[in-house]
Amino acid sequence: MWGSAAQGLVTGAGLIIAIGAQNAFVLGQGLRREHPWLVALICTACDVLLIVLGGLGVGQLIASQATLMMLARLGGALFLVWQAGLAWRRVFSPEALRAGRGGASRRGVIATTLAVTLLNPQVYLDTLIMLGAIGAVQAEPTAFYAGAILASCLWFFSLVAAAGWLAPKLASRWVWRVIDGVIGVVLLMVAAGLVAGLQ
């Protein structure tokens, strides 16, 4: 059991920690202190749901629907381009570069977090399909999925905690410009990858 749990922890961490749209968004929310713990909770809850569904075999069903995957990739790419545009707008908007401004509404943060998480096909590929398939061949699938869920929980809450610690130290506007600029680039790179997958 412990071997499967450890493998789930390592595999889950390897898939989740890779820098992508969701992690860039979570980091940005943590640095700006816009309901970061709520964001971490939503991301973790979504991962838990998707990992469980993957364990139940839903991932294989989705993977077999080529049209659905194509639409998901296209929609996800468009959404990420829009988010990248917002990040780059913050680069050129001094009013938006103060650490801890916390100006976003709770409802808006919840909606954006759900969108960044659930409109990104990579999330489904990692949790529903990859983890679902790997866990299915484990000696103890339940322990594997529990390990993967633990990896998600530890990562998102640690990311927010680290961002919260760093935020007061980022007083320079230029630092914020770089952070949002990098986030914008990451989002565009992920969107490009999704579009490339349509070919």
Coordinates of C-alpha atoms in Angstrom, one line a residue:
M1 CA 0.0 0.0 0.0
W2 CA 2.7 2.5 1.0
G3 CA 4.6 1.8 -2.2
S4 CA 1.6 2.7 -4.3
A5 CA 0.9 5.8 -2.2
A6 CA 4.5 6.9 -2.7
Q7 CA 4.4 6.3 -6.4
G8 CA 1.1 8.3 -6.5
L9 CA 2.7 11.1 -4.6
V10 CA 5.8 11.3 -6.9
T11 CA 3.8 10.8 -10.1
G12 CA 1.1 13.4 -9.1
A13 CA 3.8 15.9 -8.1
G14 CA 5.6 15.4 -11.4
L15 CA 2.5 16.2 -13.4
I16 CA 1.1 19.0 -11.2
I17 CA 4.3 20.9 -10.4
A18 CA 5.3 21.4 -14.1
I19 CA 5.0 25.1 -14.8
G20 CA 1.7 25.8 -16.6
A21 CA -1.2 28.1 -16.8
Q22 CA -2.8 27.0 -13.5
N23 CA 0.4 27.3 -11.5
A24 CA 1.2 30.7 -13.0
F25 CA -2.3 31.9 -12.1
V26 CA -2.0 30.5 -8.5
L27 CA 1.4 32.1 -8.0
G28 CA 0.1 35.5 -9.3
Q29 CA -2.9 35.4 -7.0
G30 CA -0.7 34.6 -4.1
L31 CA 1.7 37.4 -4.8
R32 CA -1.1 39.9 -5.2
R33 CA -2.9 38.4 -2.1
E34 CA -6.2 38.1 -4.0
H35 CA -8.0 35.3 -2.0
P36 CA -4.9 33.0 -2.5
W37 CA -6.0 30.3 0.0
L38 CA -9.4 30.1 -1.6
V39 CA -7.7 29.7 -5.0
A40 CA -5.5 26.9 -3.6
L41 CA -8.6 25.2 -2.1
I42 CA -10.5 25.3 -5.4
C43 CA -7.5 24.0 -7.4
T44 CA -7.0 21.2 -4.9
A45 CA -10.7 20.3 -4.9
C46 CA -10.8 20.2 -8.7
D47 CA -7.8 17.9 -8.7
V48 CA -9.4 15.6 -6.2
L49 CA -12.6 15.4 -8.2
L50 CA -10.7 14.8 -11.5
I51 CA -8.4 12.2 -10.0
V52 CA -11.3 10.3 -8.5
L53 CA -13.2 10.4 -11.8
G54 CA -10.0 9.2 -13.6
G55 CA -9.8 6.3 -11.2
L56 CA -13.4 5.4 -12.1
G57 CA -12.5 5.3 -15.8
V58 CA -14.0 8.5 -17.0
G59 CA -10.6 9.6 -18.5
Q60 CA -10.6 6.8 -21.1
L61 CA -14.1 7.8 -22.2
I62 CA -13.1 11.4 -22.7
A63 CA -9.9 10.5 -24.5
S64 CA -11.9 8.5 -27.1
Q65 CA -13.9 11.6 -28.0
A66 CA -11.8 13.4 -30.6
T67 CA -14.2 16.2 -31.3
L68 CA -14.7 17.0 -27.6
M69 CA -10.9 17.1 -27.1
M70 CA -10.5 19.4 -30.1
L71 CA -13.1 21.8 -28.8
A72 CA -11.6 21.7 -25.3
R73 CA -8.1 22.5 -26.7
L74 CA -9.4 25.4 -28.8
G75 CA -11.5 26.9 -26.0
G76 CA -8.7 26.5 -23.5
A77 CA -6.2 28.2 -25.9
L78 CA -8.6 31.2 -26.4
F79 CA -9.1 31.6 -22.7
L80 CA -5.4 31.4 -21.9
V81 CA -4.7 34.1 -24.6
W82 CA -7.2 36.3 -22.9
Q83 CA -5.6 35.7 -19.5
A84 CA -2.2 36.5 -21.0
G85 CA -3.6 39.8 -22.3
L86 CA -4.7 40.7 -18.8
A87 CA -1.3 39.9 -17.4
W88 CA 0.4 42.1 -20.0
R89 CA -2.0 44.9 -19.3
R90 CA -0.9 44.8 -15.7
V91 CA 2.7 45.1 -16.9
F92 CA 1.8 48.5 -18.4
S93 CA -0.6 49.6 -15.7
P94 CA 1.3 51.0 -12.6
E95 CA -1.9 51.0 -10.6
A96 CA -2.1 47.2 -10.8
L97 CA 1.4 46.5 -9.6
R98 CA 1.2 46.9 -5.9
A99 CA 1.7 43.8 -3.8
G100 CA -1.2 42.8 -1.7
R101 CA -3.7 45.1 -3.3
G102 CA -6.4 42.4 -3.0
G103 CA -8.8 44.3 -5.3
A104 CA -10.4 41.4 -7.0
S105 CA -13.9 40.2 -5.8
R106 CA -14.3 36.8 -4.3
R107 CA -16.8 35.8 -6.9
G108 CA -14.5 36.9 -9.7
V109 CA -11.6 35.0 -8.3
I110 CA -13.7 31.9 -7.9
A111 CA -14.9 32.1 -11.5
T112 CA -11.5 32.7 -12.9
T113 CA -9.9 29.9 -10.9
L114 CA -12.5 27.5 -12.1
A115 CA -12.0 28.6 -15.7
V116 CA -8.2 28.4 -15.5
T117 CA -8.5 25.0 -14.1
L118 CA -11.4 23.4 -16.0
L119 CA -10.9 25.1 -19.4
N120 CA -7.4 23.8 -19.7
P121 CA -7.3 20.4 -21.4
Q122 CA -3.9 19.7 -19.9
V123 CA -5.6 19.3 -16.5
Y124 CA -7.7 16.5 -17.9
L125 CA -4.8 14.8 -19.6
D126 CA -2.8 14.8 -16.4
T127 CA -5.5 13.9 -13.9
L128 CA -8.3 12.1 -15.6
I129 CA -6.2 10.2 -18.3
M130 CA -2.6 9.9 -17.1
L131 CA -3.2 9.4 -13.4
G132 CA -6.3 7.4 -14.1
A133 CA -4.4 5.0 -16.4
I134 CA -1.3 4.7 -14.2
G135 CA -3.3 4.1 -11.0
A136 CA -5.4 1.4 -12.7
V137 CA -2.4 -0.9 -13.0
Q138 CA -1.1 -0.4 -9.4
A139 CA -1.3 -3.1 -6.8
E140 CA -3.2 -0.6 -4.6
P141 CA -5.0 1.9 -6.9
T142 CA -6.8 3.6 -4.0
A143 CA -3.4 4.3 -2.2
F144 CA -2.0 5.6 -5.5
Y145 CA -4.8 8.0 -6.0
A146 CA -4.5 9.1 -2.3
G147 CA -0.8 9.9 -2.9
A148 CA -1.6 11.9 -6.0
I149 CA -4.3 13.9 -4.1
L150 CA -1.8 14.6 -1.3
A151 CA 0.7 15.9 -3.9
S152 CA -1.9 18.3 -5.2
C153 CA -2.8 19.5 -1.8
L154 CA 0.8 20.0 -0.7
W155 CA 1.8 21.8 -3.9
F156 CA -1.0 24.4 -4.2
F157 CA -1.0 25.3 -0.5
S158 CA 2.8 25.5 -0.4
L159 CA 2.8 27.6 -3.6
V160 CA 0.4 30.1 -2.0
A161 CA 2.3 30.1 1.3
A162 CA 5.6 30.8 -0.5
A163 CA 4.0 33.6 -2.6
G164 CA 2.5 35.1 0.6
W165 CA 6.0 35.2 2.1
L166 CA 7.5 36.8 -0.9
A167 CA 4.8 39.4 -1.6
P168 CA 5.9 42.0 1.0
K169 CA 9.5 41.8 -0.3
L170 CA 8.4 42.6 -3.8
A171 CA 8.0 46.4 -3.5
S172 CA 9.5 47.4 -6.8
R173 CA 7.2 48.1 -9.7
W174 CA 9.8 46.6 -12.0
V175 CA 9.7 43.3 -10.2
W176 CA 5.9 43.2 -10.6
R177 CA 6.3 44.0 -14.3
V178 CA 8.7 41.0 -14.7
I179 CA 6.4 38.7 -12.7
D180 CA 3.3 39.5 -14.8
G181 CA 5.3 39.5 -18.0
V182 CA 6.6 36.0 -17.2
I183 CA 3.1 34.8 -16.3
G184 CA 1.8 36.2 -19.7
V185 CA 4.6 34.4 -21.6
V186 CA 3.8 31.1 -19.8
L187 CA 0.1 31.4 -20.6
L188 CA 0.8 32.1 -24.3
M189 CA 3.2 29.2 -24.4
V190 CA 0.6 26.8 -23.0
A191 CA -2.0 28.2 -25.4
A192 CA 0.4 27.6 -28.3
G193 CA 0.9 24.1 -27.2
L194 CA -2.9 23.5 -27.1
V195 CA -3.3 24.9 -30.6
A196 CA -0.4 22.8 -31.9
G197 CA -2.2 19.7 -30.5
L198 CA -5.1 20.4 -32.9
Q199 CA -2.9 19.6 -35.9

